[in-house]
Structure formats: C-alpha cells, structure tokens
Coordinates of C-alpha atoms in Angstrom, one line a residue:
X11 CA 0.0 0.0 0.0
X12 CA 2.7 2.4 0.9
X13 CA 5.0 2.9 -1.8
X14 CA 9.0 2.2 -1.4
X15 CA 10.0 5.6 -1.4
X16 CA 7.8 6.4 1.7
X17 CA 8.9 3.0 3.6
X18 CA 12.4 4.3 2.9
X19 CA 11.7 7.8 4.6
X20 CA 9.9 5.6 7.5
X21 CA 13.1 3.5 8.0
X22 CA 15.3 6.7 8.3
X23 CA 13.2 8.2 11.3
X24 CA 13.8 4.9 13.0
X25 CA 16.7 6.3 14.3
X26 CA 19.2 3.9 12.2
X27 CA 20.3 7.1 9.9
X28 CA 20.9 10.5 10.9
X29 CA 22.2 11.6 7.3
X30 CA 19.9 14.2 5.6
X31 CA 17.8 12.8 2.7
X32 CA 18.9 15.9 0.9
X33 CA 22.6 15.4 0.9
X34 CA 22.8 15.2 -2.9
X35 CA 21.3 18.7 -3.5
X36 CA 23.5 20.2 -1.2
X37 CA 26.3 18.4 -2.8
X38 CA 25.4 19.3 -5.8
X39 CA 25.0 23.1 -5.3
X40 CA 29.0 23.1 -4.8
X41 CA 29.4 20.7 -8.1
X42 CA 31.4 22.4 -10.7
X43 CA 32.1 25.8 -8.9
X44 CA 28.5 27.4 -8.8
X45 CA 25.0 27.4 -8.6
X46 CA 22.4 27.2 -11.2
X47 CA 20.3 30.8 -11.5
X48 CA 17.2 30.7 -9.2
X49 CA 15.3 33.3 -8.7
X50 CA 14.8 34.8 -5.3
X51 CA 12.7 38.1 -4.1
X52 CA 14.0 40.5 -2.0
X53 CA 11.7 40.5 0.6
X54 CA 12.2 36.7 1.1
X55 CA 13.4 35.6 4.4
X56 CA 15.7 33.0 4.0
X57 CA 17.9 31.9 7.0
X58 CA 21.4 31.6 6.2
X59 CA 21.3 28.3 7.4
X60 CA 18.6 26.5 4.8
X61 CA 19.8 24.3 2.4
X62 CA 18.8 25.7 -1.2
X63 CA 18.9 23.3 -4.0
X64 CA 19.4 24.2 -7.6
X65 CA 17.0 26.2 -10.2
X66 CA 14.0 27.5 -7.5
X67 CA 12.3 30.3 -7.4
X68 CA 10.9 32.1 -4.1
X69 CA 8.3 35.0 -4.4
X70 CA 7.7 38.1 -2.2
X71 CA 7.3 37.9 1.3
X72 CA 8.4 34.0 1.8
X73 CA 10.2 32.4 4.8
X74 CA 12.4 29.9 4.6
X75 CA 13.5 28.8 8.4
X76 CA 16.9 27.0 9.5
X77 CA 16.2 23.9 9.3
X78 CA 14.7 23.6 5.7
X79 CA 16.2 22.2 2.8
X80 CA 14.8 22.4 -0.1
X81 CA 14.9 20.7 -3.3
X82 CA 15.7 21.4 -7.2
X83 CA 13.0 23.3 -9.1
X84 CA 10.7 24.0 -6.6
X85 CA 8.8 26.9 -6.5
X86 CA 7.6 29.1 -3.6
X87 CA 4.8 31.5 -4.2
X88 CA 3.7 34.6 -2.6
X89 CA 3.6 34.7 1.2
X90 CA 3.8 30.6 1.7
X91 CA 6.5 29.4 4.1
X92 CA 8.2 26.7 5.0
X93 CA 9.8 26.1 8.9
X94 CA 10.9 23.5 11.0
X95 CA 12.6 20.5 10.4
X96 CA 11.4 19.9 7.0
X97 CA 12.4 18.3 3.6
X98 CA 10.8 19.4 0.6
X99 CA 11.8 17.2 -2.7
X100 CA 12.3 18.4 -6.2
X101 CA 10.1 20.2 -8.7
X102 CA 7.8 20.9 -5.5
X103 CA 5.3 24.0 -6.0
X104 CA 4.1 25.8 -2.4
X105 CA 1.0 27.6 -3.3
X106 CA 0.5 31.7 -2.0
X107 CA -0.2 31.6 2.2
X108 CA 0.8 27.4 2.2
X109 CA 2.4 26.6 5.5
X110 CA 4.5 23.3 5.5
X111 CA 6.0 22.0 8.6
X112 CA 6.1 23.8 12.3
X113 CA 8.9 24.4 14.8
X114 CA 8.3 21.4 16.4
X115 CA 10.7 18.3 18.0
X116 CA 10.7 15.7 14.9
X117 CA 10.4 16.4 11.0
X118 CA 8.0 17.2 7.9
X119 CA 9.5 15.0 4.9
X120 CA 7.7 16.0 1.6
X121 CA 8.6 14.5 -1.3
X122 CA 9.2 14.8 -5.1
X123 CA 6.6 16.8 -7.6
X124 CA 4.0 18.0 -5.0
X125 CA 2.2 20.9 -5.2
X126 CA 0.7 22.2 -2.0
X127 CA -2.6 24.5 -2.5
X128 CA -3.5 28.1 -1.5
X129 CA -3.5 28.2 1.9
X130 CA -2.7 24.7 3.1
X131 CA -1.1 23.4 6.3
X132 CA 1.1 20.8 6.4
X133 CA 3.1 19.4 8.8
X134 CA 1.4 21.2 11.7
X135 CA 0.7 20.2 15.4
X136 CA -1.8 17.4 15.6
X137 CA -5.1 18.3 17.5
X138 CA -4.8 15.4 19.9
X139 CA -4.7 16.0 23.8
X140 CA -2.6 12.9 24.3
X141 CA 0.3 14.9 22.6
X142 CA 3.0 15.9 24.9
X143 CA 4.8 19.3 24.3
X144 CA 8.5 18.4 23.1
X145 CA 7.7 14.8 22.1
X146 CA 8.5 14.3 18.4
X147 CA 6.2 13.9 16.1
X148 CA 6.2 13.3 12.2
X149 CA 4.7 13.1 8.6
X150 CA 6.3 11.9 5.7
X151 CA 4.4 12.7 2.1
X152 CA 5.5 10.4 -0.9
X153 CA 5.6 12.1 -4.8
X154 CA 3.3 13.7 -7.6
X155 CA 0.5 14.4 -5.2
X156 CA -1.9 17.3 -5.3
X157 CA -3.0 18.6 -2.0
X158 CA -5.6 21.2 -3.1
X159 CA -6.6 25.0 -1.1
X160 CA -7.2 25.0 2.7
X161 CA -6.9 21.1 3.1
X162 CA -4.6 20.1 6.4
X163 CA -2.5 17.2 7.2
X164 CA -1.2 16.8 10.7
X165 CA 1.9 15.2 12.2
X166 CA 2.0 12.2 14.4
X167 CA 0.9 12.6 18.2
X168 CA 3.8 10.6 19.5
X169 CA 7.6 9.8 18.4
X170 CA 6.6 6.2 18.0
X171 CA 4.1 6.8 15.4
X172 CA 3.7 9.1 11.7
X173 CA 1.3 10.0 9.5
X174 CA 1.8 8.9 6.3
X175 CA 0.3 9.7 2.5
X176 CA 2.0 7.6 0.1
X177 CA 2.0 8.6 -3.9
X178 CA -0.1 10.0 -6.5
X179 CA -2.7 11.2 -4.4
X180 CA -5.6 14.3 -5.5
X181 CA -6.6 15.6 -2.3
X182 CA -9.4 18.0 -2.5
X183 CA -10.0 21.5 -1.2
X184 CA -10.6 21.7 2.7
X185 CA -10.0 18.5 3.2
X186 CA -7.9 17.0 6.7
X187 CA -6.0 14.6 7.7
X188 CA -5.7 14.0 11.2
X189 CA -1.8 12.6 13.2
X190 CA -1.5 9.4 12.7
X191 CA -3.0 8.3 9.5
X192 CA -1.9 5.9 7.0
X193 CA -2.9 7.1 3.5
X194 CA -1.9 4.7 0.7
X195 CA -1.7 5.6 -3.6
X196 CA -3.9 6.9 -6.3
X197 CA -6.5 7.9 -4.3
X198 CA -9.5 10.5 -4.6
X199 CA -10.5 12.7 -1.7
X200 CA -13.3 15.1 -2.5
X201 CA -13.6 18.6 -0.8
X202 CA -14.3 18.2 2.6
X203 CA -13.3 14.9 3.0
X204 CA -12.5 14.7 7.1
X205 CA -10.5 11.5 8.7
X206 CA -9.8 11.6 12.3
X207 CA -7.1 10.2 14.0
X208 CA -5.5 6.4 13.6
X209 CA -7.8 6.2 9.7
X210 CA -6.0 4.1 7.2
X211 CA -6.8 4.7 3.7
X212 CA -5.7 1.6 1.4
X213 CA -5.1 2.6 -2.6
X214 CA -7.3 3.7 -5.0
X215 CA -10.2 4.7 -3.4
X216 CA -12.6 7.7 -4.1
X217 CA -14.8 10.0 -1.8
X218 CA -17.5 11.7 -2.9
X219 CA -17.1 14.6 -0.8
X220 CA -18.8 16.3 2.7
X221 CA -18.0 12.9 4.3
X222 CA -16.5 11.8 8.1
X223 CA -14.5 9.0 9.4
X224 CA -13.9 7.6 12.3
X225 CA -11.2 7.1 14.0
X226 CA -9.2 4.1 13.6
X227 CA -11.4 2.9 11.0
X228 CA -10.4 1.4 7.7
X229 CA -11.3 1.8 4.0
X230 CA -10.3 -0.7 1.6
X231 CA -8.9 -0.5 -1.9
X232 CA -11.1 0.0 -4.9
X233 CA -14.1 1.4 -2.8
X234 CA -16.3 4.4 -3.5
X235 CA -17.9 6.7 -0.4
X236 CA -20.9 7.9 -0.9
X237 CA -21.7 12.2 -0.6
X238 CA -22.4 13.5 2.9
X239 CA -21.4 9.5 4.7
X240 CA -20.9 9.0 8.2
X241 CA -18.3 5.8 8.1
X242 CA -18.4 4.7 11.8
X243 CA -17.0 1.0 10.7
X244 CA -14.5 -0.8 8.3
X245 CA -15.1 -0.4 4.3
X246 CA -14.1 -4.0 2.9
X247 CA -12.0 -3.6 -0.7
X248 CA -14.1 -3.0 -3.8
X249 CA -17.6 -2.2 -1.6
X250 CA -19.7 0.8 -2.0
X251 CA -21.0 2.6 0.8
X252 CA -23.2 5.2 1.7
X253 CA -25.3 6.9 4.1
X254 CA -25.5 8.1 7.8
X255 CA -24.4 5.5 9.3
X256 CA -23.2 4.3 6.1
X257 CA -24.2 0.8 4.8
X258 CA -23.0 -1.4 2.1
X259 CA -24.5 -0.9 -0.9
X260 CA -23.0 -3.0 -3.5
X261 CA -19.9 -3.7 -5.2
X262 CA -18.1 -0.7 -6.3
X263 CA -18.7 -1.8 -10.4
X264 CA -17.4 1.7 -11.9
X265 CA -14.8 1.8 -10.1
X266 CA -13.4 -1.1 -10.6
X267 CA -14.0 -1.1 -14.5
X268 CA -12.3 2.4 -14.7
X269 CA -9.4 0.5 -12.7
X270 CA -8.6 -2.2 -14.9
X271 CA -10.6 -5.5 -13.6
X272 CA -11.6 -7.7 -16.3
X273 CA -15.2 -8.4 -17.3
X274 CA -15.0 -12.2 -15.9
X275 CA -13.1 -11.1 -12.7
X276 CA -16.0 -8.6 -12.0
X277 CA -18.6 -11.5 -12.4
X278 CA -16.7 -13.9 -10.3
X279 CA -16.7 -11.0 -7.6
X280 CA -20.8 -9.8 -8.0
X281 CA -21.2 -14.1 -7.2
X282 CA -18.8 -14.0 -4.0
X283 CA -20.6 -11.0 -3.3
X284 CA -24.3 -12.2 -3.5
X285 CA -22.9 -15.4 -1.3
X286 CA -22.0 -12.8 1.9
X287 CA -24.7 -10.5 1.7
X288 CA -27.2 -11.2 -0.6
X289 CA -29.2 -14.3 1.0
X290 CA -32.9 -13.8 1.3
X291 CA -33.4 -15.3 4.6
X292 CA -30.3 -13.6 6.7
X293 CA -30.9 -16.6 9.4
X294 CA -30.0 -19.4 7.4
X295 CA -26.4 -19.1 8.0
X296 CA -24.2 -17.2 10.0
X297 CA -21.9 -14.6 8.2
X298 CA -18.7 -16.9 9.2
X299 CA -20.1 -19.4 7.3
X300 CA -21.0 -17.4 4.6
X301 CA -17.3 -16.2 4.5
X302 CA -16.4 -20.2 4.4
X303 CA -18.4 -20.9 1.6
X304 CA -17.0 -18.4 -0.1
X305 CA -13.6 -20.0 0.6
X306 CA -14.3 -23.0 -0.3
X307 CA -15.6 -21.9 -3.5
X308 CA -12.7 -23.5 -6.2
X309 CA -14.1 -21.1 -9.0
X310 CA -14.3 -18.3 -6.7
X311 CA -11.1 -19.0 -4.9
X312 CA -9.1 -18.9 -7.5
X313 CA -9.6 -15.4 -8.2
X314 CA -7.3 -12.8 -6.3
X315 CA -9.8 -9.9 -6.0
X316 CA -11.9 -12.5 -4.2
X317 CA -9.7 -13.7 -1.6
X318 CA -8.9 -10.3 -1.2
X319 CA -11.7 -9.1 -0.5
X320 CA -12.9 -11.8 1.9
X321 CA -9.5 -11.4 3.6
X322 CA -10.3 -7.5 3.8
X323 CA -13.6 -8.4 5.5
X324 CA -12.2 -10.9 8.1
X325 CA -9.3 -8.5 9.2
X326 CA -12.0 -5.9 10.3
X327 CA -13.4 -8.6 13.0
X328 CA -9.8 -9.0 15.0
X329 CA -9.7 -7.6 18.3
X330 CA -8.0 -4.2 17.3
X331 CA -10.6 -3.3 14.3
X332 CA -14.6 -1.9 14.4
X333 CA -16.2 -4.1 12.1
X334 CA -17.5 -3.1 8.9
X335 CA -20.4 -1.1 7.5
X336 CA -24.2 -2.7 8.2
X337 CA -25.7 -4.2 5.0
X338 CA -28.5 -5.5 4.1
X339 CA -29.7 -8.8 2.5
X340 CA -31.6 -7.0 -0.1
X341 CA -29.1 -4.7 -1.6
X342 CA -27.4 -5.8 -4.7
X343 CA -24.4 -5.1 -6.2

C-alpha cells in the first residue's frame, strides 16, 4: 500500500540514519564551482542556514527557516513558508499563504513533484490532547501528489508513530488529515473529505465529498464513499458505501472497471458478493459461514480480488478493528 520511497523515509526516522535525505542537492550546489540561477525576491526571508537546492524560485514575502532544505525546481509563491525541520523534494510548487511544517521536535518530509494548494497546512501540530509538548512527532508525504486549497494534514501525536500519505494522491480542497493516519496511492479525496485520528486509507479509493471517518477505521482499496457518509466502521475492498451510518451498498462496479478488472473477474466478484450479503433469509447461515463458503468456492477462490476481498472483510473482526459497514440482504451489487 505504501509505496518504497515512503517506507524508505519511514526506516530513516527509526533512528538507524541521521544523514539528511537531501545530501545530494546540497552536494550538488557546490558541483562544478556554482549554482544554477534561481530566482529569489528581496523581501524573502531565507535563513542563512537553509539548504537551497538548484534552479528555484521564491516569491515576495516567503520564509524559509533554518532547518529547511529544499529541493531542485521547486517553486515558492507569494507569502507561503516553509519552517521547522522539513524536507521538501524536487520540482515541488508551495501555493500563496501554504504553510509546511512547524517548529516542532521531529520532522516534515515532503517529497518529489508536490504541489501544495493556497492556503494549506502541512506538517502542523496534531489536534490530539494525548500529545506531549517536546515529544516528536512526524509526517512523511511520498511524490506527484496534489493537495488542493485550505486542506490540512497533521503530524503524528507521538515519536513512535507518523502519519503517512503515500504517492499520486488528489486531495481536494478543505479536506484534513488528522496525526497518525496511513494514506496509501492513487486515491481520490473530494472537498471536505475529514479523517480523524489512527484512519488508514488503502489505494485507490474515491470520496465523494462532505463525508467523516472515524477514528481508527479502515477503508479498503477500490471502494467508492458515498456524498455526505458517516463511516463509523470498516469499508471492505471493492464495496460501495453510503449513508448516515453508512451501509453497504454493492460492489463498487465503476470503479473497478475504470481501474482495470476484467469483465470475468468482475462477475466472479458480483457471485462472491451475492454469497456474503445477498441471502434472502439472513438466518439461514451465519456470516462466518458465509465467509467459508465463499472460501471454499474453487471457482471463486481462485480469483485474487476474491480472496482479497474476503481477507479485507475478516481483518475488520480482529480484536483491534470496528467491524464493517451494516448491510442489508436485499441490496445488490
């Protein structure tokens, strides 16, 4: 789910590294005698101490604090900052009154072909009263993401944790992140998309927008949230939800069409599916053995997206998880 680059970044704030990640720009400023142009404004306030890679340009009325480095080509508009502890990769673009990272114990890692939105905050204190002042606290961002106007993504709430958005992400206007979520790739948050602490987002999912989730809950690849939900429980892989509390409302067939699945892996799924949740008389079986069935299945257990999606399903019942989504026999997928 999260991508190599980011489980890279993860292993060096273990504590078995303490070399900079941006020790090639650095070098490379001094390679050959001189820098390559960039383009800084005069009333920029750039601490003598910030690492400055090649080609970037910063606009009027930026700060760039001690501890920054940042990367080749990025670009720094009008009145956005970045402070703290924080790494910011190549060909990044820092939108006009974007704040990334805080002077805070720990670090903001950001990484390659980001742009950052008008009037974001990254990086920032998590709202979370079991943080401790001085503790660390972290969040690492992976490549080519686009975090969109007034959205906000928070660092961990303690040293032993992070939050974490992998690669190739679209994350909407207004939308937040909360300490010590695990975001994975390729997915789509819609304005006002809100996850509270602990969430874990798998890859390739797609909000629709004005919707909540609760803490430590967790959505599954592939699946679609409905406008306006409430998700108070898991979403299993490739399921579409929706409502307040949100229920299961099928298979999530566009999605996984517009994702690749073949026609005869989509069909083996709608039967698997029908199997859990579609039986007319609920009593007949418990959901275990509905699972089971499923399992035992040959033609549907030879199918990957199946046994994923049962897997995703009976992962959500261990001690540490909420459950998923209420359905109901009569939905259909």
């Amino acid at each position: 789910m999260i991508s190599l680059r980011v489980r890279h970044s993860l292993s060096m704030l273990s504590g078995a590294s303490h070399c900079s990640l941006f020790r090639g720009i650095h070098e490379g400023i001094l390679e050959g005698g001189r820098e390559e142009a960039s383009s800084i404004h005069p009333t920029a306030l750039i601490h003598p101490d910030a690492i400055l890679g090649k080609r970037i340009f910063v606009g009027p009325f930026c700060t760039i604090g001690s501890e920054a480095k940042i990367g080749n080509a990025c670009k720094l508009h009008t009145g956005s900052h970045v402070i703290g502890n924080t790494e910011l990769g190549d060909s990044c673009c820092v939108l006009s009154g974007a704040i990334v990272g805080a002077d805070l114990p720990g670090r903001t890692i950001i990484g390659s072909n980001n742009e950052i939105g008008y009037h974001a905050v990254i990086g920032v204190k998590c709202q979370d009263l079991k943080y401790k002042v001085g503790d660390e606290c972290f969040l690492i961002v992976g490549d080519n993401n686009d975090i969109r106007e007034f959205t906000s993504i928070h660092r961990s709430s303690k040293s032993s944790d992070t939050t974490v958005i992998g690669d190739g992400n679209l994350i909407m206007g207004s939308c937040h992140i909360a300490h010590d979520c695990k975001v994975g790739n390729n997915n789509i948050l819609a304005n006002n998309t809100l996850l509270a602490g602990h969430v874990v987002i798998e890859d390739c999912i797609h909000t629709a927008g004005a919707i909540v989730i609760h803490q430590f809950c967790h959505v599954g690849s592939y699946s679609f949230i409905g406008g306006g939900s409430v998700i108070s429980q898991d979403v299993p892989r490739y399921i579409m939800v929706s409502g307040d509390r949100a229920e299961i409302r099928g298979l999530n067939l566009e999605g996984l069409r517009r994702h690749g699945f073949s026609t005869a892996e989509i069909q083996t799924m709608r039967k698997a599916y029908r199997k859990i949740f579609m039986r007319r008389d609920a009593n007949a079986e418990s959901f275990e053995d509905r699972l089971s069935e499923v399992e035992l299945n040959r033609e549907l257990a030879e199918v990957s997206a199946v046994c994923s999606m049962v897997r995703s399903i009976r992962d959500s019942f261990t001690e540490s998880r909420r459950g998923i989504c209420k359905f109901g026999h009569w939905r259909g997928s």
